Structure formats: structure tokens, C-alpha cells
mmCIF file of N, CA, C and O in Angstrom:
data_model
loop_
_atom_site.group_PDB
_atom_site.id
_atom_site.type_symbol
_atom_site.label_atom_id
_atom_site.label_comp_id
_atom_site.label_asym_id
_atom_site.label_seq_id
_atom_site.Cartn_x
_atom_site.Cartn_y
_atom_site.Cartn_z
ATOM 1 N N MET G 1 -15.110 2.939 11.215
ATOM 2 C CA MET G 1 -13.799 2.814 11.882
ATOM 3 C C MET G 1 -13.410 4.539 11.652
ATOM 4 O O MET G 1 -13.289 5.083 10.538
ATOM 5 N N THR G 2 -12.568 4.688 12.723
ATOM 6 C CA THR G 2 -11.856 6.081 12.394
ATOM 7 C C THR G 2 -10.696 6.254 11.512
ATOM 8 O O THR G 2 -10.258 5.095 11.749
ATOM 9 N N LEU G 3 -10.314 7.171 11.228
ATOM 10 C CA LEU G 3 -8.774 7.464 10.798
ATOM 11 C C LEU G 3 -8.076 6.773 11.576
ATOM 12 O O LEU G 3 -7.036 6.127 11.182
ATOM 13 N N GLY G 4 -7.815 6.927 12.731
ATOM 14 C CA GLY G 4 -7.029 6.521 13.996
ATOM 15 C C GLY G 4 -6.999 5.045 14.109
ATOM 16 O O GLY G 4 -5.741 4.375 13.775
ATOM 17 N N GLN G 5 -7.959 4.563 13.916
ATOM 18 C CA GLN G 5 -8.400 2.920 13.986
ATOM 19 C C GLN G 5 -7.577 2.475 12.530
ATOM 20 O O GLN G 5 -7.007 1.203 12.509
ATOM 21 N N HIS G 6 -7.989 3.208 11.718
ATOM 22 C CA HIS G 6 -7.683 2.628 10.433
ATOM 23 C C HIS G 6 -6.092 2.707 10.050
ATOM 24 O O HIS G 6 -5.355 1.561 9.681
ATOM 25 N N ILE G 7 -5.524 3.795 10.712
ATOM 26 C CA ILE G 7 -4.008 3.974 10.332
ATOM 27 C C ILE G 7 -3.394 2.701 11.258
ATOM 28 O O ILE G 7 -2.167 1.982 11.033
ATOM 29 N N THR G 8 -4.073 2.412 12.782
ATOM 30 C CA THR G 8 -3.272 1.538 13.681
ATOM 31 C C THR G 8 -3.754 0.130 12.688
ATOM 32 O O THR G 8 -2.640 -0.763 12.726
ATOM 33 N N THR G 9 -4.421 -0.223 12.441
ATOM 34 C CA THR G 9 -5.085 -1.448 11.653
ATOM 35 C C THR G 9 -3.985 -1.742 10.491
ATOM 36 O O THR G 9 -3.520 -2.614 10.197
ATOM 37 N N LEU G 10 -3.828 -0.493 9.833
ATOM 38 C CA LEU G 10 -2.686 -0.979 8.531
ATOM 39 C C LEU G 10 -1.072 -1.095 9.259
ATOM 40 O O LEU G 10 -0.524 -1.878 8.272
ATOM 41 N N ARG G 11 -1.082 -0.289 9.842
ATOM 42 C CA ARG G 11 0.153 -0.104 10.606
ATOM 43 C C ARG G 11 0.656 -1.716 10.932
ATOM 44 O O ARG G 11 1.720 -2.329 10.807
ATOM 45 N N LYS G 12 -0.407 -2.377 11.833
ATOM 46 C CA LYS G 12 -0.188 -3.520 12.379
ATOM 47 C C LYS G 12 -0.047 -4.631 11.186
ATOM 48 O O LYS G 12 0.659 -5.671 11.289
ATOM 49 N N GLU G 13 -0.606 -4.305 10.256
ATOM 50 C CA GLU G 13 -1.123 -5.432 8.918
ATOM 51 C C GLU G 13 0.358 -5.511 8.327
ATOM 52 O O GLU G 13 1.146 -6.479 7.992
ATOM 53 N N LYS G 14 1.044 -4.603 8.362
ATOM 54 C CA LYS G 14 2.361 -3.994 7.742
ATOM 55 C C LYS G 14 3.774 -4.418 8.256
ATOM 56 O O LYS G 14 4.902 -4.646 8.190
ATOM 57 N N LYS G 15 2.952 -4.815 9.786
ATOM 58 C CA LYS G 15 4.248 -5.172 10.754
ATOM 59 C C LYS G 15 5.018 -3.879 11.055
ATOM 60 O O LYS G 15 6.330 -4.056 11.306
ATOM 61 N N LEU G 16 4.401 -2.553 11.446
ATOM 62 C CA LEU G 16 5.638 -1.590 11.560
ATOM 63 C C LEU G 16 5.397 -1.149 12.965
ATOM 64 O O LEU G 16 4.172 -0.854 13.473
ATOM 65 N N SER G 17 6.200 -0.663 13.699
ATOM 66 C CA SER G 17 6.204 -0.208 14.776
ATOM 67 C C SER G 17 5.527 1.591 14.618
ATOM 68 O O SER G 17 5.589 2.060 13.558
ATOM 69 N N GLN G 18 5.073 2.253 15.714
ATOM 70 C CA GLN G 18 4.554 3.800 15.346
ATOM 71 C C GLN G 18 5.811 4.465 14.762
ATOM 72 O O GLN G 18 6.032 5.396 14.212
ATOM 73 N N SER G 19 7.177 4.318 15.612
ATOM 74 C CA SER G 19 8.353 4.881 15.465
ATOM 75 C C SER G 19 8.621 4.557 13.892
ATOM 76 O O SER G 19 9.130 5.485 13.341
ATOM 77 N N GLU G 20 8.708 3.097 13.314
ATOM 78 C CA GLU G 20 9.255 3.146 12.294
ATOM 79 C C GLU G 20 8.199 3.834 11.054
ATOM 80 O O GLU G 20 8.583 4.238 9.886
ATOM 81 N N LEU G 21 6.511 3.987 11.241
ATOM 82 C CA LEU G 21 5.856 4.375 10.206
ATOM 83 C C LEU G 21 6.280 6.115 10.277
ATOM 84 O O LEU G 21 6.239 6.705 9.411
ATOM 85 N N GLY G 22 6.553 6.181 11.623
ATOM 86 C CA GLY G 22 6.940 7.897 11.777
ATOM 87 C C GLY G 22 7.908 8.384 10.847
ATOM 88 O O GLY G 22 8.188 9.289 10.283
ATOM 89 N N LYS G 23 8.773 7.323 10.751
ATOM 90 C CA LYS G 23 10.001 7.672 10.052
ATOM 91 C C LYS G 23 9.676 7.567 8.490
ATOM 92 O O LYS G 23 10.401 8.201 7.868
ATOM 93 N N ARG G 24 8.931 6.544 8.073
ATOM 94 C CA ARG G 24 9.038 6.525 6.757
ATOM 95 C C ARG G 24 7.979 7.537 6.238
ATOM 96 O O ARG G 24 8.357 7.693 5.319
ATOM 97 N N ALA G 25 7.083 8.272 7.240
ATOM 98 C CA ALA G 25 6.133 9.192 6.900
ATOM 99 C C ALA G 25 6.433 10.575 7.094
ATOM 100 O O ALA G 25 6.232 11.758 6.986
ATOM 101 N N ALA G 26 8.117 10.808 7.337
ATOM 102 C CA ALA G 26 8.462 11.579 7.794
ATOM 103 C C ALA G 26 8.055 12.612 8.925
ATOM 104 O O ALA G 26 7.713 13.749 8.735
ATOM 105 N N THR G 27 7.406 12.003 9.898
ATOM 106 C CA THR G 27 6.930 12.501 11.474
ATOM 107 C C THR G 27 7.730 11.733 12.600
ATOM 108 O O THR G 27 8.614 10.998 12.111
ATOM 109 N N SER G 28 7.156 11.797 13.336
ATOM 110 C CA SER G 28 7.685 11.099 14.750
ATOM 111 C C SER G 28 6.548 10.217 15.145
ATOM 112 O O SER G 28 5.516 10.186 14.584
ATOM 113 N N GLY G 29 7.072 8.783 15.796
ATOM 114 C CA GLY G 29 6.276 7.964 16.442
ATOM 115 C C GLY G 29 5.192 8.443 17.282
ATOM 116 O O GLY G 29 4.107 8.003 17.501
ATOM 117 N N ASP G 30 5.580 9.592 18.053
ATOM 118 C CA ASP G 30 4.960 9.847 19.088
ATOM 119 C C ASP G 30 3.558 10.419 18.605
ATOM 120 O O ASP G 30 2.514 10.512 18.990
ATOM 121 N N LEU G 31 3.780 11.129 17.503
ATOM 122 C CA LEU G 31 2.597 11.986 16.541
ATOM 123 C C LEU G 31 1.563 10.636 15.796
ATOM 124 O O LEU G 31 0.644 10.980 16.066
ATOM 125 N N ILE G 32 2.462 9.755 15.260
ATOM 126 C CA ILE G 32 1.712 8.667 14.864
ATOM 127 C C ILE G 32 0.775 8.155 15.872
ATOM 128 O O ILE G 32 -0.210 8.002 15.476
ATOM 129 N N GLY G 33 1.469 7.979 17.027
ATOM 130 C CA GLY G 33 0.417 7.394 18.287
ATOM 131 C C GLY G 33 -0.991 8.412 18.692
ATOM 132 O O GLY G 33 -1.963 7.820 18.732
ATOM 133 N N ARG G 34 -0.621 9.618 18.336
ATOM 134 C CA ARG G 34 -1.688 10.492 18.617
ATOM 135 C C ARG G 34 -2.612 10.614 17.307
ATOM 136 O O ARG G 34 -3.864 10.710 17.637
ATOM 137 N N TYR G 35 -2.119 10.356 16.317
ATOM 138 C CA TYR G 35 -3.076 9.886 15.187
ATOM 139 C C TYR G 35 -3.772 8.925 15.632
ATOM 140 O O TYR G 35 -5.069 8.990 15.090
ATOM 141 N N GLU G 36 -3.268 7.946 15.661
ATOM 142 C CA GLU G 36 -4.030 6.358 16.263
ATOM 143 C C GLU G 36 -4.897 6.585 17.239
ATOM 144 O O GLU G 36 -5.965 6.134 17.288
ATOM 145 N N ARG G 37 -4.694 7.270 18.244
ATOM 146 C CA ARG G 37 -5.762 7.317 19.133
ATOM 147 C C ARG G 37 -6.880 8.750 19.042
ATOM 148 O O ARG G 37 -7.586 8.933 19.876
ATOM 149 N N ASP G 38 -6.709 9.381 17.666
ATOM 150 C CA ASP G 38 -7.680 10.296 17.201
ATOM 151 C C ASP G 38 -7.499 11.239 18.275
ATOM 152 O O ASP G 38 -8.561 11.988 18.393
ATOM 153 N N GLU G 39 -6.545 11.608 18.945
ATOM 154 C CA GLU G 39 -6.467 12.959 19.645
ATOM 155 C C GLU G 39 -5.981 14.175 18.881
ATOM 156 O O GLU G 39 -6.682 15.320 19.091
ATOM 157 N N VAL G 40 -5.483 13.838 17.538
ATOM 158 C CA VAL G 40 -5.139 15.089 16.611
ATOM 159 C C VAL G 40 -5.267 14.391 15.186
ATOM 160 O O VAL G 40 -5.121 13.240 14.981
ATOM 161 N N LYS G 41 -5.788 15.402 14.463
ATOM 162 C CA LYS G 41 -5.872 14.915 12.862
ATOM 163 C C LYS G 41 -4.916 15.317 12.197
ATOM 164 O O LYS G 41 -4.399 16.416 12.029
ATOM 165 N N PRO G 42 -4.573 14.419 11.264
ATOM 166 C CA PRO G 42 -3.386 14.866 10.375
ATOM 167 C C PRO G 42 -3.314 15.770 9.389
ATOM 168 O O PRO G 42 -4.560 15.761 9.044
ATOM 169 N N SER G 43 -2.463 16.600 8.776
ATOM 170 C CA SER G 43 -2.802 17.360 7.783
ATOM 171 C C SER G 43 -3.043 16.454 6.337
ATOM 172 O O SER G 43 -2.604 15.708 6.307
ATOM 173 N N ILE G 44 -3.485 17.089 5.565
ATOM 174 C CA ILE G 44 -3.560 16.277 3.925
ATOM 175 C C ILE G 44 -2.241 15.937 3.662
ATOM 176 O O ILE G 44 -2.020 14.686 3.283
ATOM 177 N N ASP G 45 -1.229 16.340 3.985
ATOM 178 C CA ASP G 45 0.219 16.659 3.452
ATOM 179 C C ASP G 45 0.760 15.331 4.561
ATOM 180 O O ASP G 45 1.198 14.108 3.783
ATOM 181 N N VAL G 46 0.170 15.145 5.564
ATOM 182 C CA VAL G 46 1.099 13.871 6.304
ATOM 183 C C VAL G 46 0.042 12.755 6.131
ATOM 184 O O VAL G 46 0.630 11.639 5.971
ATOM 185 N N ILE G 47 -1.209 12.915 5.710
ATOM 186 C CA ILE G 47 -2.139 11.887 5.299
ATOM 187 C C ILE G 47 -1.631 10.959 3.752
ATOM 188 O O ILE G 47 -1.392 9.995 4.214
ATOM 189 N N ILE G 48 -0.990 11.698 3.179
ATOM 190 C CA ILE G 48 -0.616 11.509 1.852
ATOM 191 C C ILE G 48 0.881 10.808 2.116
ATOM 192 O O ILE G 48 1.457 9.351 1.812
ATOM 193 N N ARG G 49 1.871 11.122 2.991
ATOM 194 C CA ARG G 49 3.066 10.726 3.530
ATOM 195 C C ARG G 49 2.632 9.379 4.471
ATOM 196 O O ARG G 49 3.384 8.172 3.765
ATOM 197 N N ILE G 50 1.667 8.960 5.031
ATOM 198 C CA ILE G 50 1.117 8.039 5.960
ATOM 199 C C ILE G 50 0.588 7.078 4.773
ATOM 200 O O ILE G 50 1.222 5.720 4.759
ATOM 201 N N ALA G 51 -0.057 7.331 3.777
ATOM 202 C CA ALA G 51 -0.553 6.506 2.506
ATOM 203 C C ALA G 51 0.530 5.713 1.937
ATOM 204 O O ALA G 51 0.606 4.863 1.853
ATOM 205 N N ASP G 52 1.236 6.543 1.592
ATOM 206 C CA ASP G 52 2.652 6.127 0.768
ATOM 207 C C ASP G 52 3.709 5.113 1.735
ATOM 208 O O ASP G 52 4.174 4.284 0.947
ATOM 209 N N ALA G 53 3.666 5.582 3.137
ATOM 210 C CA ALA G 53 4.615 4.707 3.844
ATOM 211 C C ALA G 53 3.708 3.482 4.034
ATOM 212 O O ALA G 53 4.453 2.364 3.688
ATOM 213 N N LEU G 54 2.443 3.451 4.095
ATOM 214 C CA LEU G 54 1.702 2.052 3.911
ATOM 215 C C LEU G 54 1.185 1.558 2.855
ATOM 216 O O LEU G 54 0.795 0.073 2.944
ATOM 217 N N ASN G 55 1.878 1.994 1.919
ATOM 218 C CA ASN G 55 1.723 1.534 0.132
ATOM 219 C C ASN G 55 -0.137 1.260 0.119
ATOM 220 O O ASN G 55 -0.244 -0.231 -0.257
ATOM 221 N N VAL G 56 -0.808 2.297 0.421
ATOM 222 C CA VAL G 56 -2.221 2.129 0.206
ATOM 223 C C VAL G 56 -2.597 3.482 -0.066
ATOM 224 O O VAL G 56 -1.832 4.455 -0.310
ATOM 225 N N SER G 57 -3.734 3.755 -0.940
ATOM 226 C CA SER G 57 -4.225 4.953 -1.494
ATOM 227 C C SER G 57 -4.641 5.444 -0.423
ATOM 228 O O SER G 57 -5.031 5.063 0.537
ATOM 229 N N ILE G 58 -4.971 6.980 -0.746
ATOM 230 C CA ILE G 58 -5.526 7.955 0.345
ATOM 231 C C ILE G 58 -7.160 7.162 0.725
ATOM 232 O O ILE G 58 -7.358 7.247 1.698
ATOM 233 N N ASP G 59 -7.585 6.977 -0.432
ATOM 234 C CA ASP G 59 -8.901 6.600 -0.141
ATOM 235 C C ASP G 59 -9.236 5.579 0.735
ATOM 236 O O ASP G 59 -10.003 5.554 1.390
ATOM 237 N N TYR G 60 -8.316 4.604 0.573
ATOM 238 C CA TYR G 60 -8.411 3.649 1.494
ATOM 239 C C TYR G 60 -8.128 3.726 2.740
ATOM 240 O O TYR G 60 -8.631 3.237 3.751
ATOM 241 N N MET G 61 -7.080 4.543 2.854
ATOM 242 C CA MET G 61 -6.495 4.767 4.134
ATOM 243 C C MET G 61 -7.716 5.455 4.927
ATOM 244 O O MET G 61 -8.012 5.160 6.198
ATOM 245 N N VAL G 62 -8.403 6.434 4.316
ATOM 246 C CA VAL G 62 -9.223 7.316 5.380
ATOM 247 C C VAL G 62 -10.768 6.433 5.152
ATOM 248 O O VAL G 62 -11.786 7.260 5.672
ATOM 249 N N GLY G 63 -10.761 5.355 4.501
ATOM 250 C CA GLY G 63 -11.956 4.703 4.746
ATOM 251 C C GLY G 63 -12.776 4.902 3.681
ATOM 252 O O GLY G 63 -14.185 4.428 3.693
ATOM 253 N N LYS G 64 -12.625 5.630 2.629
ATOM 254 C CA LYS G 64 -13.656 5.726 1.497
ATOM 255 C C LYS G 64 -14.087 4.858 0.711
ATOM 256 O O LYS G 64 -15.264 5.058 0.222
ATOM 257 N N THR G 65 -13.054 3.795 0.507
ATOM 258 C CA THR G 65 -13.435 2.885 0.069
ATOM 259 C C THR G 65 -12.934 1.539 0.438
ATOM 260 O O THR G 65 -11.614 1.489 1.347
ATOM 261 N N SER G 66 -13.146 0.254 0.371
ATOM 262 C CA SER G 66 -13.112 -0.837 0.918
ATOM 263 C C SER G 66 -11.807 -1.645 -0.130
ATOM 264 O O SER G 66 -11.581 -2.823 0.311
ATOM 265 N N PHE G 67 -11.489 -1.185 -1.132
ATOM 266 C CA PHE G 67 -10.764 -1.888 -2.484
ATOM 267 C C PHE G 67 -9.145 -1.302 -1.756
ATOM 268 O O PHE G 67 -9.191 0.041 -2.143
ATOM 269 N N GLU G 68 -8.609 -2.122 -1.875
ATOM 270 C CA GLU G 68 -7.196 -1.712 -1.241
ATOM 271 C C GLU G 68 -6.319 -1.583 -2.611
ATOM 272 O O GLU G 68 -6.117 -2.722 -3.262
ATOM 273 N N LEU G 69 -6.250 -0.293 -2.759
ATOM 274 C CA LEU G 69 -5.122 -0.116 -4.512
ATOM 275 C C LEU G 69 -3.868 0.451 -3.694
ATOM 276 O O LEU G 69 -3.592 1.434 -3.258
ATOM 277 N N ASN G 70 -2.884 -0.683 -3.871
ATOM 278 C CA ASN G 70 -1.651 -0.302 -3.379
ATOM 279 C C ASN G 70 -0.763 -0.060 -4.656
ATOM 280 O O ASN G 70 -1.125 0.098 -5.960
ATOM 281 N N GLN G 71 0.362 0.573 -4.150
ATOM 282 C CA GLN G 71 1.353 1.246 -5.620
ATOM 283 C C GLN G 71 1.689 -0.010 -6.443
ATOM 284 O O GLN G 71 1.377 0.550 -8.002
ATOM 285 N N ASP G 72 1.786 -1.321 -6.227
ATOM 286 C CA ASP G 72 1.843 -1.955 -7.279
ATOM 287 C C ASP G 72 0.709 -2.520 -8.232
ATOM 288 O O ASP G 72 0.792 -2.415 -9.316
ATOM 289 N N MET G 73 -0.530 -2.284 -7.717
ATOM 290 C CA MET G 73 -1.705 -2.213 -8.534
ATOM 291 C C MET G 73 -1.822 -0.769 -9.629
ATOM 292 O O MET G 73 -2.259 -1.166 -10.513
ATOM 293 N N LEU G 74 -1.742 0.025 -8.894
ATOM 294 C CA LEU G 74 -1.573 1.198 -9.401
ATOM 295 C C LEU G 74 -0.440 1.100 -10.835
ATOM 296 O O LEU G 74 -0.895 1.739 -11.949
ATOM 297 N N ASN G 75 0.571 1.158 -10.608
ATOM 298 C CA ASN G 75 1.602 0.512 -11.577
ATOM 299 C C ASN G 75 0.983 -0.054 -12.401
ATOM 300 O O ASN G 75 1.330 -0.014 -13.795
ATOM 301 N N ARG G 76 0.457 -1.569 -12.262
ATOM 302 C CA ARG G 76 0.150 -2.231 -13.153
ATOM 303 C C ARG G 76 -1.216 -1.599 -13.967
ATOM 304 O O ARG G 76 -1.286 -1.830 -15.113
ATOM 305 N N PHE G 77 -2.041 -1.106 -13.505
ATOM 306 C CA PHE G 77 -2.724 -0.310 -14.053
ATOM 307 C C PHE G 77 -2.558 0.843 -14.821
ATOM 308 O O PHE G 77 -3.381 0.795 -16.503
ATOM 309 N N GLN G 78 -1.833 1.273 -14.754
ATOM 310 C CA GLN G 78 -1.041 2.353 -15.790
ATOM 311 C C GLN G 78 -0.352 1.862 -16.807
ATOM 312 O O GLN G 78 -0.636 2.074 -17.876
ATOM 313 N N GLU G 79 0.188 0.637 -16.550
ATOM 314 C CA GLU G 79 0.741 -0.319 -17.791
ATOM 315 C C GLU G 79 -0.346 -0.770 -18.497
ATOM 316 O O GLU G 79 -0.194 -0.514 -19.824
ATOM 317 N N VAL G 80 -1.206 -1.400 -18.102
ATOM 318 C CA VAL G 80 -2.177 -1.684 -18.997
ATOM 319 C C VAL G 80 -3.036 -0.916 -19.818
ATOM 320 O O VAL G 80 -3.388 -0.713 -21.084
ATOM 321 N N SER G 81 -3.207 0.719 -19.213
ATOM 322 C CA SER G 81 -3.848 1.679 -19.979
ATOM 323 C C SER G 81 -3.409 2.267 -20.870
ATOM 324 O O SER G 81 -3.455 2.632 -22.292
ATOM 325 N N ALA G 82 -1.668 1.971 -21.030
ATOM 326 C CA ALA G 82 -0.728 2.659 -22.069
ATOM 327 C C ALA G 82 -0.443 1.489 -23.002
ATOM 328 O O ALA G 82 0.050 1.984 -24.230
ATOM 329 N N LEU G 83 -1.172 0.016 -22.954
ATOM 330 C CA LEU G 83 -1.081 -0.696 -24.107
ATOM 331 C C LEU G 83 -1.599 -0.155 -25.167
ATOM 332 O O LEU G 83 -2.952 0.445 -25.224
ATOM 333 N N PRO G 84 -1.251 -0.669 -26.410
ATOM 334 C CA PRO G 84 -2.214 -0.331 -27.401
ATOM 335 C C PRO G 84 -3.506 -1.104 -27.341
ATOM 336 O O PRO G 84 -3.659 -1.809 -27.100
ATOM 337 N N GLU G 85 -4.600 -0.554 -28.143
ATOM 338 C CA GLU G 85 -5.882 -1.157 -28.242
ATOM 339 C C GLU G 85 -5.884 -2.673 -28.508
ATOM 340 O O GLU G 85 -6.659 -3.758 -28.091
ATOM 341 N N LEU G 86 -4.992 -2.950 -29.373
ATOM 342 C CA LEU G 86 -5.113 -4.331 -30.106
ATOM 343 C C LEU G 86 -4.399 -5.314 -28.741
ATOM 344 O O LEU G 86 -4.537 -6.656 -29.035
ATOM 345 N N SER G 87 -3.579 -4.883 -28.174
ATOM 346 C CA SER G 87 -2.804 -5.719 -27.282
ATOM 347 C C SER G 87 -3.924 -6.139 -25.989
ATOM 348 O O SER G 87 -3.501 -6.918 -25.357
ATOM 349 N N LEU G 88 -4.965 -5.350 -25.942
ATOM 350 C CA LEU G 88 -6.214 -5.413 -24.898
ATOM 351 C C LEU G 88 -7.007 -6.724 -25.513
ATOM 352 O O LEU G 88 -7.581 -7.309 -24.556
ATOM 353 N N ILE G 89 -7.061 -7.232 -26.278
ATOM 354 C CA ILE G 89 -7.647 -8.009 -26.949
ATOM 355 C C ILE G 89 -7.204 -9.584 -26.186
ATOM 356 O O ILE G 89 -6.093 -9.931 -25.818
ATOM 357 N N HIS G 90 -8.270 -10.295 -25.550
ATOM 358 C CA HIS G 90 -7.884 -11.417 -24.758
ATOM 359 C C HIS G 90 -8.540 -12.494 -25.307
ATOM 360 O O HIS G 90 -9.617 -12.570 -25.439
ATOM 361 N N ILE G 91 -7.955 -13.412 -25.213
ATOM 362 C CA ILE G 91 -8.459 -15.242 -25.663
ATOM 363 C C ILE G 91 -8.655 -15.866 -24.265
ATOM 364 O O ILE G 91 -7.881 -15.803 -23.456
ATOM 365 N N SER G 92 -9.848 -15.992 -23.871
ATOM 366 C CA SER G 92 -10.235 -16.954 -22.669
ATOM 367 C C SER G 92 -9.543 -18.140 -22.549
ATOM 368 O O SER G 92 -9.351 -18.876 -23.733
ATOM 369 N N GLU G 93 -9.285 -18.767 -21.440
ATOM 370 C CA GLU G 93 -8.649 -20.105 -21.434
ATOM 371 C C GLU G 93 -9.823 -21.104 -22.333
ATOM 372 O O GLU G 93 -9.292 -21.937 -22.989
ATOM 373 N N PRO G 94 -11.348 -21.275 -22.112
ATOM 374 C CA PRO G 94 -12.062 -22.094 -22.616
ATOM 375 C C PRO G 94 -11.646 -22.336 -24.023
ATOM 376 O O PRO G 94 -12.016 -22.870 -24.949
ATOM 377 N N THR G 95 -11.331 -20.944 -24.973
ATOM 378 C CA THR G 95 -11.382 -20.911 -26.765
ATOM 379 C C THR G 95 -9.953 -21.224 -26.487
ATOM 380 O O THR G 95 -9.798 -21.835 -27.934
ATOM 381 N N ARG G 96 -8.869 -21.223 -25.820
ATOM 382 C CA ARG G 96 -7.594 -21.221 -26.137
ATOM 383 C C ARG G 96 -7.561 -22.675 -27.064
ATOM 384 O O ARG G 96 -6.638 -23.239 -27.870
ATOM 385 N N PRO G 97 -7.738 -23.697 -26.363
ATOM 386 C CA PRO G 97 -7.620 -25.288 -26.319
ATOM 387 C C PRO G 97 -7.897 -25.469 -27.874
ATOM 388 O O PRO G 97 -7.415 -26.200 -28.762
ATOM 389 N N ARG G 98 -9.441 -24.855 -28.149
ATOM 390 C CA ARG G 98 -9.830 -24.945 -30.040
ATOM 391 C C ARG G 98 -8.748 -24.512 -30.838
ATOM 392 O O ARG G 98 -8.704 -25.082 -32.027
ATOM 393 N N LEU G 99 -8.282 -23.172 -30.446
ATOM 394 C CA LEU G 99 -7.624 -22.692 -31.356
ATOM 395 C C LEU G 99 -6.028 -23.271 -31.622
ATOM 396 O O LEU G 99 -5.777 -23.453 -32.594
ATOM 397 N N VAL G 100 -5.816 -23.858 -30.585
ATOM 398 C CA VAL G 100 -4.372 -24.492 -30.426
ATOM 399 C C VAL G 100 -4.835 -25.725 -31.429
ATOM 400 O O VAL G 100 -3.883 -26.547 -32.366
ATOM 401 N N SER G 101 -5.830 -26.631 -31.435
ATOM 402 C CA SER G 101 -6.046 -27.925 -32.070
ATOM 403 C C SER G 101 -6.228 -27.638 -33.342
ATOM 404 O O SER G 101 -6.331 -28.380 -34.251
ATOM 405 N N ARG G 102 -6.712 -26.313 -34.046
ATOM 406 C CA ARG G 102 -6.767 -26.045 -35.302
ATOM 407 C C ARG G 102 -5.649 -25.945 -35.974
ATOM 408 O O ARG G 102 -5.438 -25.611 -37.228
ATOM 409 N N MET G 103 -4.729 -25.280 -35.220
ATOM 410 C CA MET G 103 -3.291 -24.908 -35.841
ATOM 411 C C MET G 103 -2.499 -26.419 -36.628
ATOM 412 O O MET G 103 -2.727 -27.555 -35.966
ATOM 413 N N PRO G 104 -2.004 -25.950 -37.689
ATOM 414 C CA PRO G 104 -1.455 -27.406 -38.344
ATOM 415 C C PRO G 104 -0.056 -27.589 -37.635
ATOM 416 O O PRO G 104 0.317 -26.631 -37.102
ATOM 417 N N SER G 105 0.106 -28.751 -37.580
ATOM 418 C CA SER G 105 1.300 -29.491 -36.790
ATOM 419 C C SER G 105 2.503 -29.247 -37.291
ATOM 420 O O SER G 105 2.446 -28.864 -38.986
ATOM 421 N N SER G 106 3.498 -28.955 -37.014
ATOM 422 C CA SER G 106 4.689 -28.811 -37.725
ATOM 423 C C SER G 106 5.318 -29.850 -38.302
ATOM 424 O O SER G 106 6.735 -29.939 -38.332
ATOM 425 N N ALA G 107 4.827 -31.106 -37.998
ATOM 426 C CA ALA G 107 5.587 -32.177 -38.218
ATOM 427 C C ALA G 107 5.400 -32.599 -39.841
ATOM 428 O O ALA G 107 4.749 -32.104 -40.538
#
């Protein structure tokens, strides 16, 4: 898939017109159309703005990865990486009932 095809697909998934995407990316809808038809290639600055407007990573937008990493996921990864190490300990669902059944009742 070309960059233009990928921009078109992502724009349509987000239900945006070329004009609306252009506004969000601080460019024109006509230019978005030219990018989508692969008539011209956007600069890296414009690619960044289009990716931000579509809420996807640059790697995903240009087809370097098939993993869609949007801003919400990125924010979550940053929150998790900032947690203290002990906060990352996870009790799996199968283990949890056994731990609860061992706890003394408050009665």
C-alpha cells in the first residue's frame, strides 16, 4: 500500500473529509487529495501533522508497522512506565480466588 492509499484509508476510517483532515493538519484539502493520489509526497513535517490529526503513529501511517499505536495507547504506555517497580506486580485472575479464600473473614 502506498503512503497516499494509507492516508486515504485512515482518513475514511476516521470519517473525515479531505478538507477536514487538511484543516486538522494545517494544510489544504486539495493538497491532502494530491497526497492521497500519490501525485506529491508530503514533507516529514506534514506527515507528522497528518499522523497527529489521524491520531496514529508515523510508523503506522507510513506502513512501517501494522500495529496501530494511537495517542491514547502511547499515553497509557507512558503512565505504566512511570509506575514504581512494585506497582507492576500483577496477580492473575486464576490466582486471585485462592488468595481471597485464604483471607480471614471479618465476621
